[in-house]
Amino acid sequence: MGASDAGPAYRIEEMIPAGAIADRIAELAPQIEAHFAGTRQLVVVGLLRGSFVFIADLVRALDLVVEVDFLEASSYGNAMESSREVRILKDLSAEIAGRDVLVVEDIVDTGHTLHHVLGLLAARGPARLETIAMLDKPARREVDVRATWTGFEIADEFVVGYGIDYAQRDRNLPFIGRVVLGE
Ligand code: IMP
Ligand code: MG
């Protein structure tokens, strides 16, 4: 790619290898199966776009009847800062009243996105509503919200890969890496 379309200079340091992510999913899947044991059909809701890789791996690890749906909440452009204002850009296709729902998120950062989405979905009266996030940055929290299950807690660092982007790039990395600016 030419330098002119490369944006700011940065490099990526591997932080969580693909194998460690796979191992963690294999650990969490039985916990989710146990929690939702006996469900007729679990609605697994991926928050676009960052969860698309995680949800693909997660549903294949779950020995449950699942339905896959997606919801897109707005984020603050391409910047490294999360938005405090959350808008729904794409709503679910499924009706979730009386049903079991698992929300799949890439990262819980300030918590505003998850807090807003959970409030919206809870108001629709699901039977059970839980959340799994691949990453959690507790040091950044502004709203008191927690995922039911978390892949990894990380420090206040900007990360990419495994579906997560920096200015729409690097979602296709198989590992999770930290962005190091200016190099
Ligand atoms: P929150 O509303 O501040 O919790 O933001 C959550 C969303 O911000 C995540 O779903 C990501 O899309 C984005 N985000 C937060 N931290 C990072 C990061 O380190 N890299 C890329 N995106 C991030
Ligand atoms: Mg996101």
XYZ file of N, CA, C and O and ligand atoms in Angstrom:
756
model
N 0.848 -1.200 0.000
C 0.000 0.000 0.000
C 0.882 1.249 0.000
O 1.913 1.287 0.668
N 0.505 2.276 -0.728
C 1.298 3.503 -0.810
C 1.274 4.268 0.493
O 0.339 4.157 1.272
N 2.317 5.077 0.718
C 2.409 5.838 1.958
C 1.275 6.859 2.065
O 0.815 7.175 3.151
N 0.770 7.316 0.926
C -0.227 8.388 0.936
C -1.540 7.941 1.577
O -2.257 8.761 2.138
N -1.882 6.640 1.531
C -3.151 6.210 2.113
C -2.937 5.438 3.421
O -3.804 4.728 3.890
N -1.772 5.586 3.995
C -1.442 4.777 5.164
C -1.903 5.388 6.485
O -1.921 4.697 7.492
N -2.292 6.664 6.498
C -2.703 7.286 7.757
C -1.518 7.427 8.685
O -0.367 7.382 8.255
N -1.782 7.596 10.009
C -0.685 7.790 10.952
C 0.206 6.554 11.035
O -0.266 5.438 10.904
N 1.479 6.791 11.262
C 2.422 5.670 11.362
C 2.227 4.956 12.695
O 2.133 5.579 13.739
N 2.156 3.646 12.650
C 2.053 2.860 13.875
C 2.518 1.449 13.596
O 2.567 1.015 12.449
N 2.862 0.758 14.668
C 3.124 -0.666 14.511
C 2.281 -1.415 15.545
O 1.735 -0.811 16.476
N 2.182 -2.708 15.366
C 1.330 -3.518 16.232
C 2.181 -4.559 16.936
O 2.954 -5.263 16.291
N 2.055 -4.593 18.244
C 2.774 -5.602 19.045
C 1.786 -6.685 19.451
O 0.749 -6.383 20.060
N 2.106 -7.926 19.189
C 1.199 -9.008 19.567
C 1.045 -9.045 21.086
O 2.016 -8.949 21.827
N -0.205 -9.154 21.525
C -0.503 -9.140 22.958
C -1.159 -10.451 23.384
O -0.769 -11.048 24.374
N -2.180 -10.872 22.629
C -2.873 -12.133 22.921
C -2.837 -12.982 21.645
O -3.505 -12.663 20.669
N -2.045 -14.043 21.652
C -1.921 -14.881 20.455
C -3.228 -15.591 20.119
O -4.071 -15.827 21.000
N -3.375 -15.958 18.841
C -4.590 -16.637 18.383
C -4.877 -17.893 19.210
O -6.035 -18.182 19.537
N -3.825 -18.618 19.563
C -4.014 -19.855 20.326
C -4.591 -19.598 21.712
O -5.402 -20.385 22.219
N -4.170 -18.495 22.327
C -4.679 -18.149 23.665
C -6.154 -17.747 23.592
O -6.939 -18.043 24.497
N -6.523 -17.093 22.499
C -7.935 -16.719 22.308
C -8.778 -17.990 22.159
O -9.827 -18.135 22.804
N -8.293 -18.906 21.339
C -9.029 -20.162 21.117
C -9.165 -20.943 22.427
O -10.240 -21.484 22.732
N -8.077 -20.994 23.207
C -8.127 -21.709 24.493
C -9.150 -21.084 25.434
O -9.860 -21.787 26.160
N -9.197 -19.754 25.442
C -10.125 -19.055 26.342
C -11.584 -19.314 25.927
O -12.452 -19.511 26.781
N -11.833 -19.330 24.639
C -13.189 -19.617 24.160
C -13.584 -21.038 24.550
O -14.716 -21.288 24.989
N -12.633 -21.967 24.447
C -12.915 -23.360 24.822
C -13.213 -23.481 26.315
O -13.949 -24.371 26.740
N -12.644 -22.579 27.118
C -12.909 -22.564 28.562
C -14.277 -21.965 28.872
O -14.984 -22.417 29.776
N -14.629 -20.917 28.138
C -15.874 -20.193 28.425
C -17.104 -20.904 27.869
O -18.189 -20.810 28.464
N -16.952 -21.603 26.759
C -18.124 -22.214 26.108
C -18.916 -23.124 27.056
O -20.151 -23.013 27.112
N -18.252 -24.017 27.819
C -19.035 -24.868 28.726
C -19.776 -24.076 29.809
O -20.853 -24.498 30.250
N -19.209 -22.950 30.220
C -19.894 -22.117 31.216
C -21.172 -21.525 30.632
O -22.209 -21.443 31.296
N -21.089 -21.120 29.388
C -22.265 -20.548 28.717
C -23.310 -21.647 28.476
O -24.504 -21.445 28.699
N -22.834 -22.800 28.056
C -23.749 -23.927 27.842
C -24.467 -24.296 29.139
O -25.672 -24.542 29.144
N -23.730 -24.312 30.233
C -24.340 -24.665 31.524
C -25.375 -23.623 31.927
O -26.459 -23.960 32.407
N -25.034 -22.360 31.720
C -25.958 -21.284 32.102
C -27.265 -21.358 31.312
O -28.342 -21.159 31.861
N -27.138 -21.623 30.021
C -28.325 -21.627 29.160
C -28.839 -23.045 28.879
O -29.605 -23.242 27.927
N -28.429 -23.991 29.699
C -28.860 -25.380 29.486
C -30.383 -25.444 29.391
O -31.083 -24.816 30.183
N -30.885 -26.165 28.423
C -32.330 -26.322 28.273
C -32.982 -25.222 27.457
O -34.193 -25.253 27.235
N -32.181 -24.271 26.986
C -32.776 -23.213 26.167
C -33.346 -23.818 24.889
O -32.771 -24.763 24.330
N -34.449 -23.254 24.442
C -35.047 -23.760 23.195
C -34.185 -23.319 22.016
O -33.831 -24.085 21.146
N -33.827 -22.041 22.033
C -32.979 -21.472 20.973
C -32.400 -20.164 21.479
O -33.129 -19.211 21.719
N -31.081 -20.148 21.635
C -30.404 -18.964 22.165
C -30.174 -17.949 21.045
O -29.617 -18.293 19.999
N -30.613 -16.708 21.282
C -30.348 -15.647 20.307
C -28.992 -15.033 20.646
O -28.832 -14.396 21.684
N -28.014 -15.273 19.791
C -26.670 -14.744 20.004
C -26.564 -13.460 19.183
O -26.666 -13.488 17.958
N -26.396 -12.344 19.891
C -26.440 -11.022 19.252
C -25.031 -10.440 19.168
O -24.443 -10.068 20.186
N -24.499 -10.348 17.978
C -23.191 -9.734 17.788
C -23.336 -8.235 17.607
O -24.176 -7.777 16.835
N -22.522 -7.483 18.337
C -22.513 -6.029 18.136
C -21.527 -5.722 17.009
O -20.337 -6.052 17.097
N -22.056 -5.150 15.950
C -21.230 -4.838 14.772
C -20.376 -3.605 15.026
O -20.799 -2.720 15.748
N -19.142 -3.520 14.414
C -18.642 -4.594 13.599
C -17.618 -5.446 14.335
O -17.242 -6.515 13.901
N -17.166 -4.951 15.470
C -16.006 -5.546 16.132
C -16.160 -6.980 16.603
O -15.173 -7.669 16.828
N -17.397 -7.462 16.753
C -17.595 -8.809 17.305
C -17.661 -9.893 16.229
O -17.867 -11.058 16.557
N -17.502 -9.529 14.959
C -17.819 -10.513 13.904
C -16.902 -11.738 13.908
O -17.338 -12.839 13.595
N -15.660 -11.567 14.283
C -14.754 -12.719 14.330
C -15.054 -13.554 15.584
O -15.171 -14.782 15.519
N -15.215 -12.877 16.696
C -15.491 -13.555 17.964
C -16.782 -14.353 17.895
O -16.837 -15.521 18.308
N -17.834 -13.773 17.370
C -19.123 -14.474 17.340
C -19.017 -15.718 16.458
O -19.598 -16.761 16.763
N -18.221 -15.626 15.383
C -18.057 -16.784 14.485
C -17.384 -17.937 15.231
O -17.792 -19.094 15.110
N -16.348 -17.630 16.005
C -15.671 -18.679 16.774
C -16.551 -19.167 17.920
O -16.621 -20.360 18.202
N -17.225 -18.223 18.590
C -18.008 -18.584 19.771
C -19.168 -19.515 19.427
O -19.359 -20.545 20.091
N -19.950 -19.181 18.412
C -21.123 -20.028 18.119
C -20.701 -21.437 17.700
O -21.398 -22.405 17.970
N -19.517 -21.538 17.088
C -19.055 -22.873 16.688
C -18.556 -23.686 17.871
O -18.393 -24.895 17.776
N -18.287 -22.990 18.990
C -17.849 -23.695 20.198
C -19.024 -24.063 21.100
O -18.846 -24.797 22.073
N -20.214 -23.551 20.801
C -21.372 -23.757 21.686
C -22.218 -24.938 21.232
O -22.691 -24.974 20.094
N -22.414 -25.876 22.145
C -23.272 -27.010 21.866
C -24.683 -26.681 22.350
O -25.174 -27.242 23.323
N -25.295 -25.708 21.695
C -26.648 -25.248 22.004
C -27.321 -24.938 20.671
O -26.633 -24.726 19.676
N -28.647 -24.887 20.679
C -29.342 -24.425 19.473
C -29.248 -22.907 19.472
O -29.731 -22.256 20.409
N -28.610 -22.330 18.477
C -28.448 -20.876 18.455
C -29.044 -20.269 17.196
O -29.149 -20.913 16.156
N -29.398 -19.017 17.359
C -29.801 -18.166 16.239
C -28.819 -17.003 16.296
O -28.489 -16.541 17.385
N -28.336 -16.555 15.153
C -27.350 -15.466 15.140
C -28.013 -14.205 14.615
O -28.679 -14.227 13.576
N -27.862 -13.133 15.353
C -28.421 -11.851 14.920
C -27.379 -10.767 15.196
O -26.415 -11.005 15.919
N -27.588 -9.611 14.618
C -26.616 -8.522 14.785
C -27.316 -7.214 15.100
O -28.456 -6.991 14.708
N -26.590 -6.381 15.823
C -27.077 -5.053 16.174
C -25.896 -4.104 16.004
O -24.772 -4.457 16.373
N -26.158 -2.957 15.415
C -25.063 -2.000 15.260
C -25.376 -0.724 16.015
O -26.402 -0.079 15.794
N -24.483 -0.388 16.934
C -24.591 0.866 17.674
C -23.524 1.805 17.138
O -22.453 1.367 16.729
N -23.824 3.082 17.140
C -22.874 4.049 16.581
C -21.656 4.173 17.476
O -21.725 4.006 18.688
N -20.518 4.451 16.854
C -19.331 4.769 17.631
C -18.811 6.102 17.116
O -19.282 6.608 16.105
N -17.836 6.638 17.815
C -17.393 7.984 17.484
C -16.374 7.958 16.353
O -15.169 7.963 16.565
N -16.877 7.910 15.108
C -16.018 7.982 13.927
C -14.887 6.983 13.974
O -15.072 5.849 14.374
N -13.722 7.412 13.575
C -12.573 6.532 13.507
C -11.559 6.831 14.594
O -10.449 6.338 14.569
N -11.916 7.658 15.537
C -10.944 8.083 16.547
C -10.705 6.984 17.574
O -11.393 5.977 17.616
N -9.714 7.190 18.407
C -9.403 6.220 19.455
C -10.284 6.441 20.686
O -10.163 5.723 21.663
N -11.150 7.427 20.649
C -12.022 7.697 21.791
C -13.396 7.086 21.542
O -13.909 7.153 20.438
N -13.982 6.521 22.569
C -15.326 5.981 22.444
C -16.347 7.098 22.580
O -16.108 8.093 23.247
N -17.489 6.914 21.941
C -18.544 7.903 22.018
C -19.309 7.775 23.329
O -19.494 6.689 23.853
N -19.741 8.894 23.854
C -20.612 8.845 25.026
C -22.065 8.774 24.595
O -22.930 8.406 25.353
N -22.314 9.190 23.359
C -23.665 9.129 22.829
C -23.779 7.862 22.004
O -22.985 7.639 21.111
N -24.776 7.060 22.306
C -24.927 5.799 21.589
C -26.230 5.817 20.807
O -27.283 6.116 21.363
N -26.134 5.536 19.525
C -27.332 5.449 18.684
C -27.380 4.071 18.048
O -26.348 3.478 17.778
N -28.585 3.578 17.775
C -28.722 2.285 17.115
C -28.799 2.514 15.608
O -29.703 3.184 15.122
N -27.844 1.950 14.880
C -27.792 2.113 13.427
C -28.481 0.943 12.725
O -29.031 1.090 11.645
N -28.376 -0.260 13.338
C -29.058 -1.423 12.774
C -29.627 -2.201 13.941
O -28.886 -2.601 14.830
N -30.938 -2.401 13.914
C -31.580 -3.121 15.022
C -31.633 -4.621 14.699
O -31.345 -5.037 13.585
N -32.010 -5.404 15.712
C -32.137 -6.845 15.539
C -33.214 -7.182 14.520
O -34.180 -6.431 14.360
N -33.063 -8.332 13.896
C -34.152 -8.874 13.078
C -35.103 -9.672 13.960
O -36.305 -9.717 13.720
N -34.547 -10.316 14.995
C -35.346 -11.198 15.851
C -36.164 -10.427 16.880
O -35.769 -9.353 17.329
N -37.310 -11.018 17.236
C -38.069 -10.593 18.415
C -37.458 -11.344 19.591
O -37.271 -12.556 19.509
N -37.170 -10.663 20.687
C -36.497 -11.359 21.792
C -37.355 -11.483 23.051
O -36.900 -12.058 24.038
N -38.589 -10.986 23.016
C -39.455 -11.101 24.195
C -39.595 -12.575 24.585
O -39.876 -13.424 23.737
N -39.342 -12.855 25.862
C -39.499 -14.217 26.371
C -38.406 -15.181 25.942
O -38.485 -16.385 26.214
N -37.378 -14.680 25.284
C -36.335 -15.570 24.757
C -35.003 -15.368 25.484
O -34.790 -14.374 26.155
N -34.106 -16.348 25.299
C -32.772 -16.265 25.887
C -31.837 -15.553 24.919
O -31.794 -15.899 23.730
N -31.097 -14.587 25.458
C -30.265 -13.734 24.607
C -28.859 -13.650 25.179
O -28.663 -13.459 26.389
N -27.871 -13.780 24.303
C -26.471 -13.577 24.673
C -25.901 -12.489 23.765
O -25.834 -12.659 22.541
N -25.509 -11.378 24.365
C -24.899 -10.281 23.608
C -23.388 -10.508 23.549
O -22.765 -10.808 24.568
N -22.841 -10.385 22.355
C -21.405 -10.624 22.141
C -20.737 -9.308 21.748
O -21.092 -8.701 20.730
N -19.781 -8.890 22.582
C -19.111 -7.605 22.347
C -17.605 -7.839 22.218
O -17.056 -8.792 22.784
N -16.945 -6.976 21.470
C -15.491 -7.103 21.337
C -14.787 -6.586 22.591
O -14.022 -7.301 23.222
N -15.075 -5.330 22.945
C -14.400 -4.708 24.090
C -15.395 -3.910 24.908
O -16.206 -3.169 24.337
N -15.325 -4.023 26.218
C -16.038 -3.087 27.079
C -14.992 -2.084 27.556
O -14.020 -2.448 28.221
N -15.192 -0.839 27.163
C -14.210 0.218 27.410
C -14.807 1.185 28.450
O -14.781 0.887 29.638
N -15.394 2.292 28.023
C -16.069 3.162 28.995
C -17.326 2.493 29.548
O -17.783 2.826 30.630
N -17.907 1.584 28.763
C -19.124 0.890 29.175
C -20.392 1.503 28.615
O -21.470 0.924 28.753
N -20.279 2.661 27.971
C -21.486 3.335 27.474
C -22.250 2.479 26.454
O -23.475 2.397 26.512
N -21.530 1.859 25.532
C -22.198 1.066 24.487
C -22.984 -0.081 25.112
O -24.179 -0.251 24.841
N -22.301 -0.860 25.931
C -22.953 -2.033 26.517
C -24.124 -1.629 27.414
O -25.194 -2.244 27.368
N -23.924 -0.586 28.200
C -24.987 -0.105 29.084
C -26.233 0.268 28.280
O -27.354 -0.111 28.609
N -26.029 0.988 27.205
C -27.143 1.430 26.372
C -27.832 0.239 25.699
O -29.061 0.132 25.704
N -27.034 -0.645 25.128
C -27.596 -1.790 24.400
C -28.355 -2.720 25.350
O -29.454 -3.193 25.036
N -27.788 -2.961 26.531
C -28.464 -3.844 27.488
C -29.773 -3.239 27.965
O -30.768 -3.946 28.143
N -29.789 -1.925 28.148
C -31.026 -1.246 28.555
C -32.109 -1.408 27.496
O -33.266 -1.727 27.799
N -31.702 -1.199 26.255
C -32.625 -1.324 25.129
C -33.192 -2.746 25.022
O -34.392 -2.948 24.865
N -32.297 -3.735 25.137
C -32.739 -5.130 24.971
C -33.549 -5.596 26.182
O -34.533 -6.326 26.028
N -33.165 -5.172 27.368
C -33.901 -5.567 28.581
C -35.343 -5.076 28.524
O -36.263 -5.759 28.980
N -35.539 -3.906 27.922
C -36.885 -3.322 27.833
C -37.806 -4.168 26.948
O -39.028 -4.016 26.997
N -37.230 -5.052 26.156
C -38.043 -5.916 25.281
C -38.466 -7.210 25.979
O -39.107 -8.058 25.357
N -38.063 -7.379 27.217
C -38.535 -8.515 28.012
C -37.979 -9.876 27.659
O -38.738 -10.855 27.584
N -36.673 -9.998 27.452
C -36.114 -11.343 27.223
C -36.239 -12.191 28.477
O -36.332 -11.652 29.591
N -36.228 -13.529 28.317
C -36.276 -14.415 29.485
C -34.965 -14.284 30.251
O -34.954 -14.067 31.459
N -33.847 -14.438 29.540
C -32.521 -14.269 30.139
C -31.686 -13.429 29.189
O -31.742 -13.636 27.977
N -30.913 -12.499 29.758
C -30.083 -11.605 28.949
C -28.698 -11.560 29.569
O -28.537 -11.074 30.694
N -27.709 -12.111 28.870
C -26.332 -12.135 29.377
C -25.409 -11.555 28.315
O -25.810 -11.371 27.163
N -24.175 -11.307 28.742
C -23.206 -10.687 27.832
C -21.865 -11.382 27.914
O -21.426 -11.755 29.012
N -21.212 -11.516 26.775
C -19.819 -11.948 26.771
C -19.004 -10.927 25.986
O -19.415 -10.489 24.908
N -17.876 -10.528 26.559
C -16.962 -9.598 25.884
C -15.602 -10.274 25.781
O -15.138 -10.886 26.745
N -14.972 -10.186 24.630
C -13.632 -10.755 24.495
C -12.654 -10.009 25.396
O -11.827 -10.618 26.059
N -12.783 -8.666 25.436
C -11.841 -7.862 26.216
C -12.576 -6.920 27.149
O -13.677 -6.457 26.844
N -11.943 -6.624 28.260
C -12.474 -5.655 29.214
C -11.327 -4.752 29.645
O -10.241 -5.230 29.958
N -11.604 -3.436 29.600
C -10.615 -2.466 30.093
C -11.212 -1.782 31.322
O -11.748 -0.675 31.215
N -11.156 -2.432 32.492
C -11.838 -1.883 33.679
C -11.346 -0.484 34.066
O -12.137 0.310 34.595
N -10.104 -0.178 33.784
C -9.553 1.133 34.161
C -10.230 2.283 33.424
O -10.151 3.432 33.852
N -10.901 1.984 32.310
C -11.508 3.029 31.487
C -12.986 3.238 31.790
O -13.641 4.110 31.205
N -13.543 2.466 32.706
C -14.989 2.450 32.890
C -15.543 3.789 33.366
O -15.039 4.396 34.286
N -16.620 4.247 32.715
C -17.341 5.460 33.129
C -18.750 5.124 33.592
O -19.369 5.902 34.299
N -19.273 3.991 33.125
C -20.614 3.538 33.516
C -20.438 2.166 34.169
O -19.657 1.351 33.698
N -21.189 1.925 35.238
C -21.042 0.665 35.972
C -21.747 -0.459 35.219
O -22.940 -0.672 35.389
N -20.988 -1.151 34.386
C -21.551 -2.266 33.634
C -20.468 -3.331 33.502
O -19.282 -3.018 33.433
N -20.882 -4.582 33.540
C -19.949 -5.710 33.458
C -20.522 -6.765 32.553
O -21.709 -7.052 32.606
N -19.675 -7.380 31.760
C -20.125 -8.529 30.979
C -20.227 -9.730 31.917
O -19.490 -9.824 32.898
N -21.157 -10.626 31.620
C -21.288 -11.852 32.417
C -20.003 -12.671 32.320
O -19.531 -13.221 33.313
N -19.474 -12.785 31.100
C -18.218 -13.510 30.860
C -17.264 -12.604 30.100
O -17.689 -11.848 29.220
N -15.986 -12.685 30.457
C -14.957 -11.880 29.792
C -13.816 -12.790 29.353
O -13.398 -13.677 30.111
N -13.311 -12.532 28.147
C -12.158 -13.285 27.672
C -10.909 -12.911 28.436
O -10.303 -13.739 29.133
N -10.552 -11.638 28.347
C -9.334 -11.149 28.985
C -9.535 -9.721 29.486
O -10.125 -8.901 28.788
N -9.013 -9.456 30.678
C -8.930 -8.062 31.151
C -7.603 -7.504 30.672
O -6.567 -8.161 30.805
N -7.646 -6.287 30.134
C -6.407 -5.661 29.665
C -6.277 -4.263 30.272
O -7.253 -3.691 30.760
N -5.066 -3.720 30.194
C -4.811 -2.374 30.696
C -5.374 -1.347 29.710
O -5.925 -1.709 28.672
N -5.234 -0.089 30.040
C -5.723 0.987 29.186
C -4.790 1.156 27.984
O -3.926 2.026 27.973
N -4.972 0.277 27.003
C -4.159 0.320 25.791
C -5.093 0.175 24.613
O -6.128 -0.483 24.714
N -4.722 0.760 23.483
C -5.552 0.647 22.289
C -5.144 -0.601 21.526
O -3.976 -0.780 21.196
N -6.114 -1.456 21.253
C -5.809 -2.751 20.644
C -6.522 -2.930 19.303
O -7.519 -2.256 19.025
N -6.002 -3.844 18.521
C -6.587 -4.184 17.216
C -6.494 -5.695 17.006
O -5.801 -6.400 17.736
N -7.181 -6.139 15.967
C -7.116 -7.542 15.556
C -8.279 -8.347 16.100
O -9.040 -7.886 16.946
N -8.459 -9.563 15.543
C -9.540 -10.443 15.945
C -10.893 -9.709 15.841
O -11.734 -9.784 16.711
N -11.047 -8.933 14.777
C -12.289 -8.200 14.533
C -12.245 -6.741 14.924
O -13.080 -5.939 14.488
N -11.259 -6.380 15.742
C -11.199 -5.016 16.299
C -10.311 -4.141 15.413
O -9.237 -4.567 14.985
N -10.755 -2.914 15.177
C -10.077 -2.060 14.191
C -9.411 -0.833 14.794
O -9.742 -0.385 15.892
N -8.489 -0.306 13.997
C -8.007 1.060 14.197
C -8.269 1.762 12.873
O -7.676 1.412 11.847
N -9.197 2.733 12.868
C -9.596 3.429 11.640
C -9.949 2.425 10.532
O -9.539 2.576 9.385
N -10.707 1.412 10.920
C -11.220 0.357 10.012
C -10.153 -0.623 9.538
O -10.462 -1.539 8.771
N -8.946 -0.498 10.016
C -7.893 -1.428 9.586
C -7.618 -2.470 10.665
O -7.968 -2.275 11.822
N -6.958 -3.517 10.245
C -6.390 -4.538 11.140
C -7.409 -5.476 11.783
O -7.064 -6.267 12.657
N -8.668 -5.419 11.333
C -9.668 -6.347 11.879
C -9.306 -7.790 11.536
O -9.739 -8.720 12.212
N -8.564 -7.968 10.461
C -8.285 -9.318 9.953
C -7.069 -9.980 10.591
O -6.720 -11.095 10.219
N -6.432 -9.333 11.548
C -5.327 -9.997 12.243
C -5.877 -11.134 13.088
O -6.879 -10.959 13.780
N -5.237 -12.301 13.087
C -5.762 -13.438 13.853
C -5.506 -13.334 15.351
O -6.098 -14.063 16.134
N -4.632 -12.411 15.760
C -4.306 -12.209 17.174
C -4.787 -10.827 17.609
O -5.216 -10.020 16.782
N -4.701 -10.558 18.914
C -4.990 -9.215 19.424
C -3.657 -8.544 19.731
O -2.792 -9.139 20.398
N -3.494 -7.335 19.195
C -2.233 -6.623 19.385
C -2.456 -5.213 19.872
O -3.532 -4.647 19.683
N -1.428 -4.651 20.504
C -1.512 -3.253 20.930
C -0.940 -2.366 19.829
O 0.017 -2.724 19.144
N -1.594 -1.187 19.691
C -1.146 -0.203 18.706
C -0.073 0.674 19.354
O -0.290 1.231 20.433
N 1.075 0.761 18.697
C 2.151 1.626 19.172
C 2.324 2.721 18.129
O 2.713 2.453 16.988
N 1.979 3.930 18.524
C 1.975 5.051 17.569
C 3.377 5.580 17.303
O 4.275 5.442 18.137
N 3.506 6.208 16.137
C 4.696 6.993 15.819
C 5.901 6.177 15.411
O 7.020 6.667 15.522
N 5.668 4.930 14.989
C 6.821 4.132 14.544
C 6.534 3.492 13.205
O 5.399 3.287 12.856
P -17.439 1.830 25.147
O -18.803 2.310 24.811
O -16.519 2.967 25.531
O -17.399 0.723 26.151
O -16.802 1.369 23.807
C -16.870 0.128 23.318
C -16.443 0.166 21.873
O -15.351 1.068 21.632
C -15.883 -1.191 21.504
O -16.913 -2.059 21.124
C -14.957 -0.852 20.385
O -15.686 -0.771 19.167
C -14.439 0.534 20.726
N -13.129 0.402 21.368
C -12.837 0.518 22.681
N -11.546 0.297 22.924
C -10.981 -0.005 21.721
C -9.648 -0.373 21.324
O -8.690 -0.492 22.112
N -9.477 -0.626 19.999
C -10.485 -0.518 19.080
N -11.736 -0.198 19.423
C -11.989 0.066 20.730
Mg -17.712 -2.283 19.227
